[in-house]
Amino acid sequence: MSGSSLEPHKEALKLLTHSAIDHINQGDLARWLAAYDSLPELTDVQWLKHQQAISVKSTSQVSAQLTEALKALQPWRKGPFLLDDVYVDAEWRSDYKWQRLQEHLPELQNRTILDVGCGNGYYMFRMAEEQPRLLLGVEPGLLQNVQFWAIEKYVQSGAVVLPLRVQELPVNMCCFDVVFSMGILYHRKSPMAHLEQLKNLLSSGGTLVLETLVVDGDENTCLVPVGRYAQMRNVWFLPSPDMLCIWLQKIGFKNMQVVDVSVTTTAEQRGTEWMQFHSLPQFLSADEQLTTEGHPPPKRVIITCQK
């Protein structure tokens, strides 16, 4: 491992995890755990890697029981997943983003990796295909934690998700070779503080993979929505890619590379039978040229940089 060891931080992480579970009250945790317990056992399970959907095949014939258990864990925001013939068509086609990112990834094999705000772990399963030494995710949403457990029950990737916010991690861990922060920065009241924390999680020379919402413009351009943005309440700062690179530089990152800028389409984010609430099509104008609030439509950047 090129970074510092996680060993000194294990006890602190254990205590934080127990504290988080004791104090978080989210939804119907008992029902989610019951759904997890009802997942059937599969025989001769095979993880089919490098597929658009996180896929497993088995010799079992339990699709009805499997569907019922997974449906009880709705809504599924990230995916897709394919467990035997049960296709979990999540709100986000997360494979689209992974395809945009994949050829620009740093080395992941035998590396220590942290995924901040990892959701149900779709991207972690894709990272696990590259055989990292350690793969850790933090995600405060308990439903997303249980969804991860449900998929991991069959995939057996070896990844771990803790029900924590990144702010709850020990200060200055400095032990990860690669840190992913995807879809988090625009939810932070203090984006510079978030970037500083990400830097302090990286080992010397480590790589940050940052994905966030941006707007068109020069190094002086930043949108601060007065109200909602695409019906999201907690959107604070949407800088231009050039301004974001300046933020990263001021924090002390180097070798910034803007590897992708893409408008989010209604093919990538939409409602499905596995996520039956309003989604991006309802958050845009009829011609999809503006959000319902009159802002530019969602555009996302992926930037890689080094500590």
C-alpha positions as a Markdown table, in Angstrom:
| # | Residue | x | y | z |
|---|---|---|---|---|
| 1 | Met | 0.0 | 0.0 | 0.0 |
| 2 | Ser | 1.5 | 3.3 | -1.0 |
| 3 | Gly | -0.5 | 5.4 | 1.5 |
| 4 | Ser | -0.4 | 5.2 | 5.3 |
| 5 | Ser | -2.1 | 2.3 | 7.0 |
| 6 | Leu | -5.7 | 2.4 | 8.1 |
| 7 | Glu | -4.8 | 0.3 | 11.2 |
| 8 | Pro | -4.5 | 3.3 | 13.6 |
| 9 | His | -8.0 | 4.5 | 12.6 |
| 10 | Lys | -9.9 | 1.2 | 12.8 |
| 11 | Glu | -11.1 | 1.6 | 16.4 |
| 12 | Ala | -12.2 | 5.2 | 15.7 |
| 13 | Leu | -14.1 | 4.0 | 12.6 |
| 14 | Lys | -15.8 | 1.2 | 14.6 |
| 15 | Leu | -16.9 | 3.7 | 17.4 |
| 16 | Leu | -18.2 | 6.2 | 14.8 |
| 17 | Thr | -20.2 | 3.4 | 13.0 |
| 18 | His | -21.9 | 2.2 | 16.2 |
| 19 | Ser | -22.7 | 5.8 | 17.1 |
| 20 | Ala | -24.1 | 6.6 | 13.7 |
| 21 | Ile | -26.4 | 3.5 | 13.7 |
| 22 | Asp | -27.6 | 4.4 | 17.3 |
| 23 | His | -28.5 | 8.0 | 16.5 |
| 24 | Ile | -29.7 | 7.9 | 12.9 |
| 25 | Asn | -33.5 | 7.6 | 12.5 |
| 26 | Gln | -34.2 | 7.1 | 8.8 |
| 27 | Gly | -37.4 | 5.7 | 7.4 |
| 28 | Asp | -38.5 | 2.1 | 8.2 |
| 29 | Leu | -35.1 | 0.5 | 9.0 |
| 30 | Ala | -36.9 | -2.6 | 10.5 |
| 31 | Arg | -38.7 | -3.2 | 7.2 |
| 32 | Trp | -35.5 | -2.7 | 5.2 |
| 33 | Leu | -33.7 | -5.2 | 7.4 |
| 34 | Ala | -36.6 | -7.7 | 7.1 |
| 35 | Ala | -36.4 | -7.3 | 3.3 |
| 36 | Tyr | -32.7 | -8.1 | 3.5 |
| 37 | Asp | -33.3 | -11.1 | 5.6 |
| 38 | Ser | -35.8 | -12.4 | 3.1 |
| 39 | Leu | -33.3 | -12.4 | 0.2 |
| 40 | Pro | -33.0 | -16.0 | -1.0 |
| 41 | Glu | -29.8 | -18.0 | -1.1 |
| 42 | Leu | -28.4 | -18.5 | -4.6 |
| 43 | Thr | -26.4 | -21.6 | -5.6 |
| 44 | Asp | -23.4 | -21.6 | -7.9 |
| 45 | Val | -23.2 | -17.8 | -8.0 |
| 46 | Gln | -21.0 | -16.2 | -10.6 |
| 47 | Trp | -20.2 | -12.5 | -10.7 |
| 48 | Leu | -20.2 | -11.4 | -14.4 |
| 49 | Lys | -17.7 | -8.5 | -14.4 |
| 50 | His | -17.4 | -5.5 | -16.8 |
| 51 | Gln | -21.1 | -5.4 | -17.7 |
| 52 | Gln | -23.3 | -2.3 | -17.8 |
| 53 | Ala | -25.4 | -3.8 | -15.0 |
| 54 | Ile | -23.7 | -5.3 | -11.9 |
| 55 | Ser | -24.6 | -8.8 | -12.8 |
| 56 | Val | -24.6 | -12.2 | -11.1 |
| 57 | Lys | -25.8 | -15.6 | -12.5 |
| 58 | Ser | -26.7 | -18.7 | -10.5 |
| 59 | Thr | -28.4 | -22.0 | -10.9 |
| 60 | Ser | -31.3 | -21.0 | -8.6 |
| 61 | Gln | -34.9 | -20.5 | -9.6 |
| 62 | Val | -36.0 | -17.9 | -7.1 |
| 63 | Ser | -36.8 | -14.8 | -9.2 |
| 64 | Ala | -40.2 | -14.2 | -7.6 |
| 65 | Gln | -38.7 | -14.2 | -4.1 |
| 66 | Leu | -35.7 | -12.2 | -5.2 |
| 67 | Thr | -37.9 | -9.6 | -6.9 |
| 68 | Glu | -40.2 | -9.2 | -3.8 |
| 69 | Ala | -37.2 | -8.7 | -1.5 |
| 70 | Leu | -35.5 | -6.1 | -3.8 |
| 71 | Lys | -38.8 | -4.3 | -4.4 |
| 72 | Ala | -39.1 | -3.8 | -0.7 |
| 73 | Leu | -35.9 | -1.8 | -0.8 |
| 74 | Gln | -37.2 | 0.9 | -3.2 |
| 75 | Pro | -36.5 | 3.5 | -4.3 |
| 76 | Trp | -33.3 | 2.4 | -6.2 |
| 77 | Arg | -31.5 | 5.5 | -7.2 |
| 78 | Lys | -28.3 | 4.1 | -8.7 |
| 79 | Gly | -27.8 | 1.1 | -10.9 |
| 80 | Pro | -28.6 | -1.0 | -12.9 |
| 81 | Phe | -28.2 | -4.4 | -11.3 |
| 82 | Leu | -29.0 | -7.8 | -12.8 |
| 83 | Leu | -29.4 | -10.7 | -10.4 |
| 84 | Asp | -30.2 | -13.8 | -12.4 |
| 85 | Asp | -33.2 | -12.5 | -14.5 |
| 86 | Val | -34.2 | -9.8 | -12.0 |
| 87 | Tyr | -33.3 | -6.5 | -13.6 |
| 88 | Val | -33.2 | -3.5 | -11.1 |
| 89 | Asp | -33.7 | -0.6 | -13.5 |
| 90 | Ala | -32.7 | 2.2 | -11.1 |
| 91 | Glu | -33.4 | 5.9 | -11.6 |
| 92 | Trp | -29.8 | 6.6 | -12.7 |
| 93 | Arg | -28.1 | 4.7 | -15.5 |
| 94 | Ser | -24.9 | 5.0 | -13.6 |
| 95 | Asp | -23.1 | 3.0 | -16.2 |
| 96 | Tyr | -23.3 | 6.0 | -18.5 |
| 97 | Lys | -21.2 | 8.1 | -16.0 |
| 98 | Trp | -18.8 | 5.2 | -15.5 |
| 99 | Gln | -18.2 | 4.9 | -19.3 |
| 100 | Arg | -17.3 | 8.6 | -19.4 |
| 101 | Leu | -14.9 | 8.1 | -16.6 |
| 102 | Gln | -13.4 | 4.7 | -17.2 |
| 103 | Glu | -10.6 | 5.5 | -19.6 |
| 104 | His | -9.4 | 8.4 | -17.4 |
| 105 | Leu | -9.3 | 6.4 | -14.1 |
| 106 | Pro | -6.0 | 6.3 | -12.1 |
| 107 | Glu | -4.5 | 2.9 | -11.3 |
| 108 | Leu | -6.9 | 1.1 | -9.0 |
| 109 | Gln | -5.3 | -2.4 | -8.8 |
| 110 | Asn | -3.8 | -3.0 | -5.4 |
| 111 | Arg | -4.7 | 0.5 | -4.3 |
| 112 | Thr | -6.6 | 1.8 | -1.2 |
| 113 | Ile | -9.8 | 3.6 | -2.3 |
| 114 | Leu | -12.4 | 5.7 | -0.6 |
| 115 | Asp | -15.8 | 6.5 | -2.2 |
| 116 | Val | -17.4 | 9.5 | -0.5 |
| 117 | Gly | -21.2 | 9.4 | -0.5 |
| 118 | Cys | -21.2 | 6.1 | -2.3 |
| 119 | Gly | -24.9 | 5.5 | -2.3 |
| 120 | Asn | -25.8 | 1.8 | -2.8 |
| 121 | Gly | -22.3 | 1.1 | -4.1 |
| 122 | Tyr | -22.8 | 0.8 | -7.9 |
| 123 | Tyr | -19.5 | 2.6 | -8.6 |
| 124 | Met | -17.7 | 0.6 | -5.9 |
| 125 | Phe | -18.7 | -2.6 | -7.5 |
| 126 | Arg | -17.2 | -1.3 | -10.8 |
| 127 | Met | -14.0 | -0.2 | -8.9 |
| 128 | Ala | -13.9 | -3.7 | -7.3 |
| 129 | Glu | -13.5 | -5.2 | -10.7 |
| 130 | Glu | -10.0 | -3.7 | -10.8 |
| 131 | Gln | -8.9 | -5.6 | -7.6 |
| 132 | Pro | -8.0 | -2.8 | -5.2 |
| 133 | Arg | -6.2 | -3.7 | -2.0 |
| 134 | Leu | -8.9 | -1.9 | 0.1 |
| 135 | Leu | -12.3 | -0.4 | -1.0 |
| 136 | Leu | -14.2 | 1.6 | 1.5 |
| 137 | Gly | -17.4 | 3.7 | 1.0 |
| 138 | Val | -19.1 | 6.1 | 3.4 |
| 139 | Glu | -22.8 | 6.7 | 3.0 |
| 140 | Pro | -25.1 | 8.1 | 5.7 |
| 141 | Gly | -28.3 | 6.9 | 4.1 |
| 142 | Leu | -29.3 | 3.6 | 5.8 |
| 143 | Leu | -31.5 | 2.5 | 2.9 |
| 144 | Gln | -28.5 | 2.8 | 0.6 |
| 145 | Asn | -26.4 | 0.8 | 3.1 |
| 146 | Val | -29.0 | -2.0 | 3.1 |
| 147 | Gln | -29.2 | -2.0 | -0.7 |
| 148 | Phe | -25.4 | -2.4 | -0.8 |
| 149 | Trp | -25.6 | -5.3 | 1.5 |
| 150 | Ala | -28.3 | -6.9 | -0.7 |
| 151 | Ile | -26.1 | -6.8 | -3.8 |
| 152 | Glu | -22.9 | -7.6 | -1.9 |
| 153 | Lys | -24.6 | -10.8 | -0.5 |
| 154 | Tyr | -24.3 | -12.2 | -4.1 |
| 155 | Val | -21.4 | -10.3 | -5.6 |
| 156 | Gln | -19.0 | -10.8 | -2.7 |
| 157 | Ser | -16.7 | -8.0 | -3.9 |
| 158 | Gly | -15.0 | -7.5 | -0.5 |
| 159 | Ala | -15.9 | -3.8 | -0.5 |
| 160 | Val | -17.2 | -2.2 | 2.8 |
| 161 | Val | -19.7 | 0.6 | 3.3 |
| 162 | Leu | -20.0 | 2.5 | 6.6 |
| 163 | Pro | -23.1 | 4.5 | 7.6 |
| 164 | Leu | -21.1 | 7.7 | 8.1 |
| 165 | Arg | -20.8 | 11.2 | 6.7 |
| 166 | Val | -17.4 | 12.1 | 5.4 |
| 167 | Gln | -17.3 | 14.8 | 8.0 |
| 168 | Glu | -17.3 | 12.1 | 10.7 |
| 169 | Leu | -14.1 | 10.4 | 9.4 |
| 170 | Pro | -11.0 | 10.9 | 11.5 |
| 171 | Val | -9.2 | 14.2 | 10.7 |
| 172 | Asn | -6.1 | 13.9 | 8.5 |
| 173 | Met | -6.3 | 10.1 | 7.8 |
| 174 | Cys | -4.0 | 10.7 | 4.8 |
| 175 | Cys | -4.2 | 7.0 | 3.9 |
| 176 | Phe | -6.0 | 6.6 | 0.6 |
| 177 | Asp | -4.4 | 6.3 | -2.8 |
| 178 | Val | -7.6 | 7.3 | -4.6 |
| 179 | Val | -10.6 | 9.2 | -3.3 |
| 180 | Phe | -13.8 | 9.5 | -5.3 |
| 181 | Ser | -16.3 | 12.3 | -4.6 |
| 182 | Met | -19.1 | 12.1 | -7.2 |
| 183 | Gly | -22.3 | 14.2 | -6.9 |
| 184 | Ile | -21.4 | 15.6 | -3.5 |
| 185 | Leu | -19.7 | 19.0 | -3.8 |
| 186 | Tyr | -22.8 | 21.0 | -4.9 |
| 187 | His | -24.6 | 19.8 | -1.7 |
| 188 | Arg | -21.9 | 21.5 | 0.5 |
| 189 | Lys | -22.4 | 24.9 | 2.0 |
| 190 | Ser | -18.7 | 25.2 | 2.1 |
| 191 | Pro | -17.2 | 23.6 | -1.0 |
| 192 | Met | -13.7 | 24.7 | -0.1 |
| 193 | Ala | -13.9 | 22.9 | 3.2 |
| 194 | His | -15.1 | 19.7 | 1.5 |
| 195 | Leu | -12.2 | 19.9 | -1.0 |
| 196 | Glu | -9.8 | 20.4 | 1.9 |
| 197 | Gln | -11.1 | 17.4 | 3.7 |
| 198 | Leu | -10.8 | 15.3 | 0.6 |
| 199 | Lys | -7.2 | 16.4 | 0.3 |
| 200 | Asn | -6.5 | 15.4 | 3.9 |
| 201 | Leu | -7.8 | 11.9 | 3.2 |
| 202 | Leu | -5.3 | 11.3 | 0.4 |
| 203 | Ser | -1.8 | 9.9 | 0.8 |
| 204 | Ser | 1.0 | 12.0 | -0.7 |
| 205 | Gly | 0.7 | 11.9 | -4.5 |
| 206 | Gly | -2.8 | 10.4 | -4.2 |
| 207 | Thr | -5.5 | 11.1 | -6.8 |
| 208 | Leu | -8.9 | 12.8 | -6.4 |
| 209 | Val | -11.7 | 11.9 | -8.8 |
| 210 | Leu | -14.2 | 14.7 | -8.5 |
| 211 | Glu | -17.6 | 14.9 | -10.3 |
| 212 | Thr | -20.0 | 17.7 | -9.7 |
| 213 | Leu | -22.6 | 20.0 | -11.3 |
| 214 | Val | -21.2 | 23.0 | -13.2 |
| 215 | Val | -22.3 | 25.8 | -15.4 |
| 216 | Asp | -20.8 | 27.3 | -18.6 |
| 217 | Gly | -18.5 | 30.3 | -18.1 |
| 218 | Asp | -15.0 | 31.6 | -17.3 |
| 219 | Glu | -13.0 | 31.5 | -14.1 |
| 220 | Asn | -15.3 | 34.1 | -12.6 |
| 221 | Thr | -18.6 | 32.3 | -13.2 |
| 222 | Cys | -20.5 | 30.6 | -10.4 |
| 223 | Leu | -24.3 | 30.0 | -10.1 |
| 224 | Val | -25.7 | 30.2 | -6.6 |
| 225 | Pro | -29.4 | 29.3 | -6.9 |
| 226 | Val | -31.7 | 31.5 | -4.7 |
| 227 | Gly | -34.2 | 28.7 | -4.3 |
| 228 | Arg | -34.2 | 25.2 | -5.7 |
| 229 | Tyr | -32.1 | 23.9 | -8.6 |
| 230 | Ala | -33.8 | 21.1 | -10.7 |
| 231 | Gln | -36.2 | 20.7 | -7.7 |
| 232 | Met | -33.2 | 20.0 | -5.4 |
| 233 | Arg | -33.3 | 22.1 | -2.2 |
| 234 | Asn | -29.7 | 21.7 | -1.1 |
| 235 | Val | -27.7 | 23.0 | -4.0 |
| 236 | Trp | -25.3 | 25.7 | -3.1 |
| 237 | Phe | -22.6 | 26.4 | -5.6 |
| 238 | Leu | -22.3 | 25.5 | -9.3 |
| 239 | Pro | -19.0 | 26.9 | -10.5 |
| 240 | Ser | -17.7 | 26.8 | -14.1 |
| 241 | Pro | -15.1 | 24.1 | -14.7 |
| 242 | Asp | -12.4 | 26.9 | -14.8 |
| 243 | Met | -13.5 | 28.3 | -11.5 |
| 244 | Leu | -13.5 | 24.8 | -10.0 |
| 245 | Cys | -9.9 | 24.2 | -11.1 |
| 246 | Ile | -9.0 | 27.4 | -9.4 |
| 247 | Trp | -10.6 | 26.2 | -6.2 |
| 248 | Leu | -8.6 | 22.9 | -6.4 |
| 249 | Gln | -5.4 | 24.8 | -7.0 |
| 250 | Lys | -6.0 | 27.1 | -4.0 |
| 251 | Ile | -6.5 | 24.1 | -1.8 |
| 252 | Gly | -3.2 | 22.7 | -3.0 |
| 253 | Phe | -4.1 | 20.1 | -5.6 |
| 254 | Lys | -2.0 | 19.9 | -8.8 |
| 255 | Asn | -2.2 | 18.4 | -12.3 |
| 256 | Met | -5.9 | 19.2 | -12.7 |
| 257 | Gln | -7.4 | 17.4 | -15.7 |
| 258 | Val | -10.9 | 18.1 | -16.9 |
| 259 | Val | -11.7 | 14.7 | -18.4 |
| 260 | Asp | -15.4 | 15.1 | -19.2 |
| 261 | Val | -18.2 | 17.7 | -19.3 |
| 262 | Ser | -21.6 | 16.3 | -20.2 |
| 263 | Val | -25.2 | 17.5 | -20.0 |
| 264 | Thr | -27.3 | 15.0 | -18.0 |
| 265 | Thr | -30.1 | 13.6 | -20.2 |
| 266 | Thr | -33.4 | 12.1 | -19.5 |
| 267 | Ala | -32.1 | 8.8 | -20.8 |
| 268 | Glu | -29.5 | 8.8 | -18.0 |
| 269 | Gln | -31.8 | 10.0 | -15.1 |
| 270 | Arg | -35.6 | 9.1 | -15.2 |
| 271 | Gly | -38.3 | 7.5 | -13.2 |
| 272 | Thr | -38.8 | 3.7 | -13.5 |
| 273 | Glu | -40.8 | 1.0 | -11.8 |
| 274 | Trp | -37.9 | 0.7 | -9.3 |
| 275 | Met | -38.0 | 4.5 | -8.5 |
| 276 | Gln | -41.6 | 5.7 | -9.0 |
| 277 | Phe | -41.1 | 9.4 | -7.9 |
| 278 | His | -40.6 | 12.4 | -10.1 |
| 279 | Ser | -37.2 | 12.6 | -11.7 |
| 280 | Leu | -35.3 | 14.7 | -14.3 |
| 281 | Pro | -38.0 | 14.8 | -17.0 |
| 282 | Gln | -40.3 | 16.5 | -14.5 |
| 283 | Phe | -37.5 | 18.9 | -13.4 |
| 284 | Leu | -36.9 | 20.4 | -16.9 |
| 285 | Ser | -38.9 | 22.6 | -19.2 |
| 286 | Ala | -40.8 | 21.0 | -22.1 |
| 287 | Asp | -37.8 | 21.5 | -24.5 |
| 288 | Glu | -35.3 | 20.4 | -21.8 |
| 289 | Gln | -33.3 | 23.6 | -22.3 |
| 290 | Leu | -33.9 | 24.9 | -18.7 |
| 291 | Thr | -34.7 | 23.6 | -15.3 |
| 292 | Thr | -38.2 | 24.3 | -14.1 |
| 293 | Glu | -36.8 | 27.2 | -12.1 |
| 294 | Gly | -35.2 | 28.8 | -15.2 |
| 295 | His | -31.6 | 27.7 | -14.6 |
| 296 | Pro | -29.3 | 26.0 | -17.2 |
| 297 | Pro | -30.0 | 22.2 | -17.3 |
| 298 | Pro | -27.8 | 19.9 | -15.2 |
| 299 | Lys | -24.3 | 19.7 | -16.6 |
| 300 | Arg | -21.6 | 17.6 | -14.9 |
| 301 | Val | -17.8 | 17.7 | -15.0 |
| 302 | Ile | -15.3 | 15.1 | -14.1 |
| 303 | Ile | -11.9 | 16.3 | -12.9 |
| 304 | Thr | -8.9 | 14.3 | -11.8 |
| 305 | Cys | -6.0 | 15.9 | -9.8 |
| 306 | Gln | -3.2 | 14.9 | -7.4 |
| 307 | Lys | -2.3 | 15.9 | -3.8 |
